[in-house]
Amino acid sequence: MVKAEAVHKHFGRVEVLKGIDLEVASGEVMCVIGPSGSGKSTFLRCINHLEKIDAGRLWVNGHLMGYRQKGDKLYELRDKEVSAQRREIGMVFQRFNLFPHMTAMENVYEAPIRVRREGRGKARERAAALLERVGLGDRKDSYPSQLSGGQQQRVAIARALAMEPKLMLFDEPTSALDPELVGEVLEVMKQLARDGMTMVVVTHEMGFAREVGDSLVFMDDGVVVEEGTPRDVLADPRHQRTRDFLSKVL
């Protein structure tokens, strides 16, 4: 579903990604851990071309993301073509980014109507089902200001699912939540994993990574330091840098 090959990314003179090679199979849940500034979130944003890579290749579902290749050269796609690619990718951010003037229901069905030209009746029906799926069927008429942080994040997940993505990206989805609200969001994500959704999750929740992840990647200073099953990486890391990091978070 995702293939990264020698991916590099610079911000000015700072090299944030220094040659990332990763593959995520269809139906796999990959968890990405590492210290702040290691490039985790940047890599996630490169997957759906929110950040343009400076070198390498990124494929999503067999398609080169953001570019087309002719011979040895890459040509950047037009914005409309990139937007079409992004429709297969759902993304949930640290902050919920809900429209404050719209109800939970309206937040979920707005994109299918505007972007996919779906009929309002069908979009509303699926939005209601998705809010039910994330445990918020009784809050569909509530505005974001009337919802807790955990509830807002669950609406954000439902909104991403409304576009029927083949891949879900999560960028530290619980880091902005009060501790007692983390569990309700993780439970929704666990159910998505059980349903077979392909997911790449940047997280500090080691329990979630251990329980749900099929693979675990440790990044530091723009490179993949270690990769393996969560059980192997968390219980018996091979690299000293991984051991140092885990000693501080476990």
Short mmCIF file of C-alpha atoms in Angstrom, two decimals:
data_model
loop_
_atom_site.label_atom_id
_atom_site.label_comp_id
_atom_site.label_asym_id
_atom_site.label_seq_id
_atom_site.Cartn_x
_atom_site.Cartn_y
_atom_site.Cartn_z
CA MET A 1 0.00 0.00 0.00
CA VAL A 2 2.91 2.37 0.78
CA LYS A 3 6.44 2.14 -0.56
CA ALA A 4 9.12 4.72 0.26
CA GLU A 5 12.42 4.53 -1.56
CA ALA A 6 15.37 6.75 -0.51
CA VAL A 7 13.05 9.62 0.51
CA HIS A 8 14.81 12.89 1.36
CA LYS A 9 13.30 16.15 2.59
CA HIS A 10 14.95 19.49 3.36
CA PHE A 11 13.61 22.60 5.05
CA GLY A 12 16.11 25.22 3.98
CA ARG A 13 19.53 23.91 4.95
CA VAL A 14 18.13 21.42 7.43
CA GLU A 15 17.86 17.86 6.14
CA VAL A 16 14.85 16.39 7.95
CA LEU A 17 14.59 13.06 6.11
CA LYS A 18 17.86 11.42 5.10
CA GLY A 19 16.85 8.52 2.90
CA ILE A 20 13.79 6.68 4.21
CA ASP A 21 13.10 3.17 2.89
CA LEU A 22 9.85 1.61 4.14
CA GLU A 23 7.04 -0.60 2.93
CA VAL A 24 3.54 -0.94 4.37
CA ALA A 25 1.46 -3.89 3.17
CA SER A 26 -2.27 -3.68 2.55
CA GLY A 27 -4.09 -4.25 5.85
CA GLU A 28 -0.95 -3.61 7.90
CA VAL A 29 -0.79 -1.31 10.93
CA MET A 30 2.63 0.33 11.10
CA CYS A 31 3.45 2.35 14.21
CA VAL A 32 6.23 4.93 14.03
CA ILE A 33 7.94 6.08 17.21
CA GLY A 34 10.88 8.32 18.00
CA PRO A 35 11.89 11.56 19.71
CA SER A 36 10.56 14.97 18.71
CA GLY A 37 12.33 16.29 15.63
CA SER A 38 13.17 12.85 14.28
CA GLY A 39 11.15 13.38 11.07
CA LYS A 40 8.14 11.17 11.89
CA SER A 41 5.43 13.73 11.17
CA THR A 42 7.26 15.08 8.13
CA PHE A 43 7.44 11.59 6.65
CA LEU A 44 3.71 11.12 7.28
CA ARG A 45 2.96 14.39 5.48
CA CYS A 46 5.16 13.34 2.57
CA ILE A 47 3.07 10.20 2.07
CA ASN A 48 0.07 12.25 0.96
CA HIS A 49 2.19 14.99 -0.63
CA LEU A 50 1.34 17.66 1.94
CA GLU A 51 5.12 18.04 1.91
CA LYS A 52 6.98 17.60 -1.37
CA ILE A 53 9.96 15.27 -1.21
CA ASP A 54 13.33 16.49 -2.52
CA ALA A 55 14.65 13.10 -3.63
CA GLY A 56 13.52 9.49 -3.82
CA ARG A 57 10.14 7.98 -4.64
CA LEU A 58 6.89 7.43 -2.74
CA TRP A 59 4.13 5.14 -4.00
CA VAL A 60 0.64 4.78 -2.52
CA ASN A 61 -1.51 1.90 -3.73
CA GLY A 62 0.83 1.40 -6.68
CA HIS A 63 0.77 5.04 -7.83
CA LEU A 64 3.72 7.42 -7.65
CA MET A 65 2.58 10.10 -5.21
CA GLY A 66 2.58 13.65 -6.52
CA TYR A 67 4.54 12.90 -9.67
CA ARG A 68 4.55 10.99 -12.93
CA GLN A 69 7.71 9.44 -14.29
CA LYS A 70 8.76 9.65 -17.91
CA GLY A 71 12.04 7.96 -18.63
CA ASP A 72 14.37 8.91 -15.77
CA LYS A 73 12.63 12.21 -15.06
CA LEU A 74 9.85 13.09 -12.63
CA TYR A 75 7.17 15.61 -13.49
CA GLU A 76 5.03 17.07 -10.75
CA LEU A 77 1.31 16.47 -11.08
CA ARG A 78 -1.15 19.33 -11.22
CA ASP A 79 -2.96 20.24 -7.99
CA LYS A 80 -6.17 18.68 -9.28
CA GLU A 81 -4.38 15.37 -9.95
CA VAL A 82 -2.73 15.38 -6.51
CA SER A 83 -6.11 16.07 -4.90
CA ALA A 84 -7.53 13.05 -6.71
CA GLN A 85 -4.71 10.90 -5.30
CA ARG A 86 -5.33 12.21 -1.78
CA ARG A 87 -8.93 11.02 -1.87
CA GLU A 88 -7.63 7.50 -1.17
CA ILE A 89 -5.76 8.72 1.93
CA GLY A 90 -7.39 9.80 5.18
CA MET A 91 -5.35 11.81 7.68
CA VAL A 92 -5.99 12.60 11.34
CA PHE A 93 -3.85 15.31 12.91
CA GLN A 94 -2.83 16.13 16.49
CA ARG A 95 -5.30 19.00 16.47
CA PHE A 96 -8.79 18.14 15.36
CA ASN A 97 -9.19 20.89 12.73
CA LEU A 98 -12.98 20.65 12.76
CA PHE A 99 -15.05 23.46 11.29
CA PRO A 100 -16.30 25.26 14.42
CA HIS A 101 -19.46 26.59 12.74
CA MET A 102 -20.59 23.12 11.64
CA THR A 103 -22.16 20.30 13.66
CA ALA A 104 -20.43 16.94 13.96
CA MET A 105 -22.72 15.62 11.24
CA GLU A 106 -21.96 18.52 8.89
CA ASN A 107 -18.21 18.16 9.49
CA VAL A 108 -18.41 14.53 8.38
CA TYR A 109 -20.60 14.87 5.28
CA GLU A 110 -19.22 18.15 3.89
CA ALA A 111 -16.25 16.68 1.97
CA PRO A 112 -18.15 13.85 0.23
CA ILE A 113 -20.71 16.39 -1.02
CA ARG A 114 -18.21 19.05 -2.12
CA VAL A 115 -15.32 16.89 -3.31
CA ARG A 116 -17.02 13.71 -4.54
CA ARG A 117 -20.29 15.38 -5.60
CA GLU A 118 -22.25 12.87 -3.57
CA GLY A 119 -25.96 13.34 -3.08
CA ARG A 120 -26.79 15.03 0.21
CA GLY A 121 -29.10 12.23 1.32
CA LYS A 122 -26.51 9.50 0.78
CA ALA A 123 -23.74 11.57 2.39
CA ARG A 124 -25.88 12.31 5.46
CA GLU A 125 -26.84 8.68 5.81
CA ARG A 126 -23.22 7.53 5.76
CA ALA A 127 -22.14 10.34 8.09
CA ALA A 128 -24.71 9.21 10.63
CA ALA A 129 -23.47 5.61 10.34
CA LEU A 130 -19.84 6.72 10.78
CA LEU A 131 -20.64 8.80 13.85
CA GLU A 132 -22.44 5.74 15.24
CA ARG A 133 -19.34 3.69 14.43
CA VAL A 134 -17.09 5.99 16.50
CA GLY A 135 -19.57 6.05 19.37
CA LEU A 136 -21.06 9.50 18.73
CA GLY A 137 -24.42 8.69 17.20
CA ASP A 138 -26.13 10.75 19.91
CA ARG A 139 -23.92 13.82 19.35
CA LYS A 140 -24.41 14.33 15.62
CA ASP A 141 -26.05 17.74 16.10
CA SER A 142 -23.41 19.02 18.55
CA TYR A 143 -20.89 21.70 17.59
CA PRO A 144 -17.18 21.15 18.27
CA SER A 145 -17.27 23.58 21.21
CA GLN A 146 -19.86 21.30 22.84
CA LEU A 147 -17.64 18.21 22.55
CA SER A 148 -14.68 17.03 24.58
CA GLY A 149 -11.27 16.71 22.94
CA GLY A 150 -11.68 12.95 22.64
CA GLN A 151 -15.08 13.35 21.03
CA GLN A 152 -13.75 15.95 18.59
CA GLN A 153 -10.93 13.60 17.58
CA ARG A 154 -13.44 10.80 17.00
CA VAL A 155 -15.43 13.16 14.75
CA ALA A 156 -12.18 13.89 12.89
CA ILE A 157 -11.67 10.15 12.37
CA ALA A 158 -15.24 9.78 11.09
CA ARG A 159 -14.66 12.73 8.75
CA ALA A 160 -11.55 11.05 7.30
CA LEU A 161 -13.43 7.76 6.87
CA ALA A 162 -16.26 9.53 5.03
CA MET A 163 -14.06 9.73 1.93
CA GLU A 164 -13.71 5.92 1.99
CA PRO A 165 -9.90 5.92 2.05
CA LYS A 166 -7.73 2.89 1.40
CA LEU A 167 -5.06 4.22 3.78
CA MET A 168 -5.32 6.10 7.09
CA LEU A 169 -2.50 8.26 8.46
CA PHE A 170 -2.52 9.27 12.13
CA ASP A 171 -0.14 11.98 13.38
CA GLU A 172 0.03 11.58 17.16
CA PRO A 173 -3.78 11.61 17.37
CA THR A 174 -3.90 11.46 21.19
CA SER A 175 -1.07 13.87 22.09
CA ALA A 176 -3.39 16.88 22.51
CA LEU A 177 -5.87 14.98 24.71
CA ASP A 178 -6.25 14.82 28.45
CA PRO A 179 -5.06 11.40 29.69
CA GLU A 180 -8.56 10.18 30.56
CA LEU A 181 -9.75 10.83 26.99
CA VAL A 182 -6.96 8.92 25.22
CA GLY A 183 -8.58 5.49 25.59
CA GLU A 184 -11.77 6.35 23.70
CA VAL A 185 -9.79 7.46 20.62
CA LEU A 186 -7.44 4.46 20.75
CA GLU A 187 -10.43 2.12 20.95
CA VAL A 188 -11.81 3.53 17.68
CA MET A 189 -8.40 3.05 16.07
CA LYS A 190 -8.20 -0.53 17.37
CA GLN A 191 -11.55 -1.27 15.76
CA LEU A 192 -10.34 0.17 12.47
CA ALA A 193 -7.34 -2.16 12.66
CA ARG A 194 -9.63 -5.12 13.36
CA ASP A 195 -11.68 -4.14 10.30
CA GLY A 196 -8.55 -4.41 8.14
CA MET A 197 -7.77 -0.73 7.50
CA THR A 198 -4.19 -0.03 6.42
CA MET A 199 -2.77 2.46 8.92
CA VAL A 200 0.46 4.35 9.54
CA VAL A 201 0.39 5.74 13.07
CA VAL A 202 2.91 8.17 14.54
CA THR A 203 2.42 7.67 18.25
CA HIS A 204 3.85 7.81 21.75
CA GLU A 205 1.33 5.20 22.95
CA MET A 206 3.57 2.16 23.35
CA GLY A 207 0.73 0.00 24.66
CA PHE A 208 -1.25 0.66 21.48
CA ALA A 209 1.81 -0.12 19.34
CA ARG A 210 2.37 -3.37 21.19
CA GLU A 211 -1.26 -4.47 21.04
CA VAL A 212 -2.33 -3.32 17.58
CA GLY A 213 0.78 -2.75 15.48
CA ASP A 214 1.95 -5.32 12.94
CA SER A 215 5.25 -3.49 12.58
CA LEU A 216 7.11 -0.88 14.62
CA VAL A 217 9.58 1.65 13.23
CA PHE A 218 11.94 3.71 15.38
CA MET A 219 13.13 6.92 13.72
CA ASP A 220 15.80 9.31 14.89
CA ASP A 221 17.54 12.22 13.18
CA GLY A 222 15.78 11.65 9.86
CA VAL A 223 16.60 7.95 9.43
CA VAL A 224 15.00 4.61 10.27
CA VAL A 225 17.17 3.27 13.08
CA GLU A 226 15.26 0.06 13.70
CA GLU A 227 12.27 -1.81 12.32
CA GLY A 228 10.58 -5.04 13.35
CA THR A 229 7.57 -6.44 15.14
CA PRO A 230 6.45 -4.41 18.15
CA ARG A 231 7.23 -7.34 20.42
CA ASP A 232 10.83 -7.59 19.18
CA VAL A 233 11.60 -3.87 19.06
CA LEU A 234 10.07 -3.06 22.45
CA ALA A 235 11.31 -6.13 24.31
CA ASP A 236 14.73 -6.61 22.73
CA PRO A 237 15.90 -3.59 20.68
CA ARG A 238 19.07 -4.20 18.68
CA HIS A 239 20.39 -0.65 18.56
CA GLN A 240 21.68 1.38 21.50
CA ARG A 241 19.80 4.51 20.33
CA THR A 242 16.54 2.56 20.44
CA ARG A 243 17.38 1.23 23.89
CA ASP A 244 18.13 4.75 25.16
CA PHE A 245 14.84 6.09 23.83
CA LEU A 246 12.71 3.23 25.16
CA SER A 247 14.34 3.46 28.60
CA LYS A 248 12.81 6.94 28.88
CA VAL A 249 9.30 6.15 27.65
CA LEU A 250 8.53 2.64 28.89
#
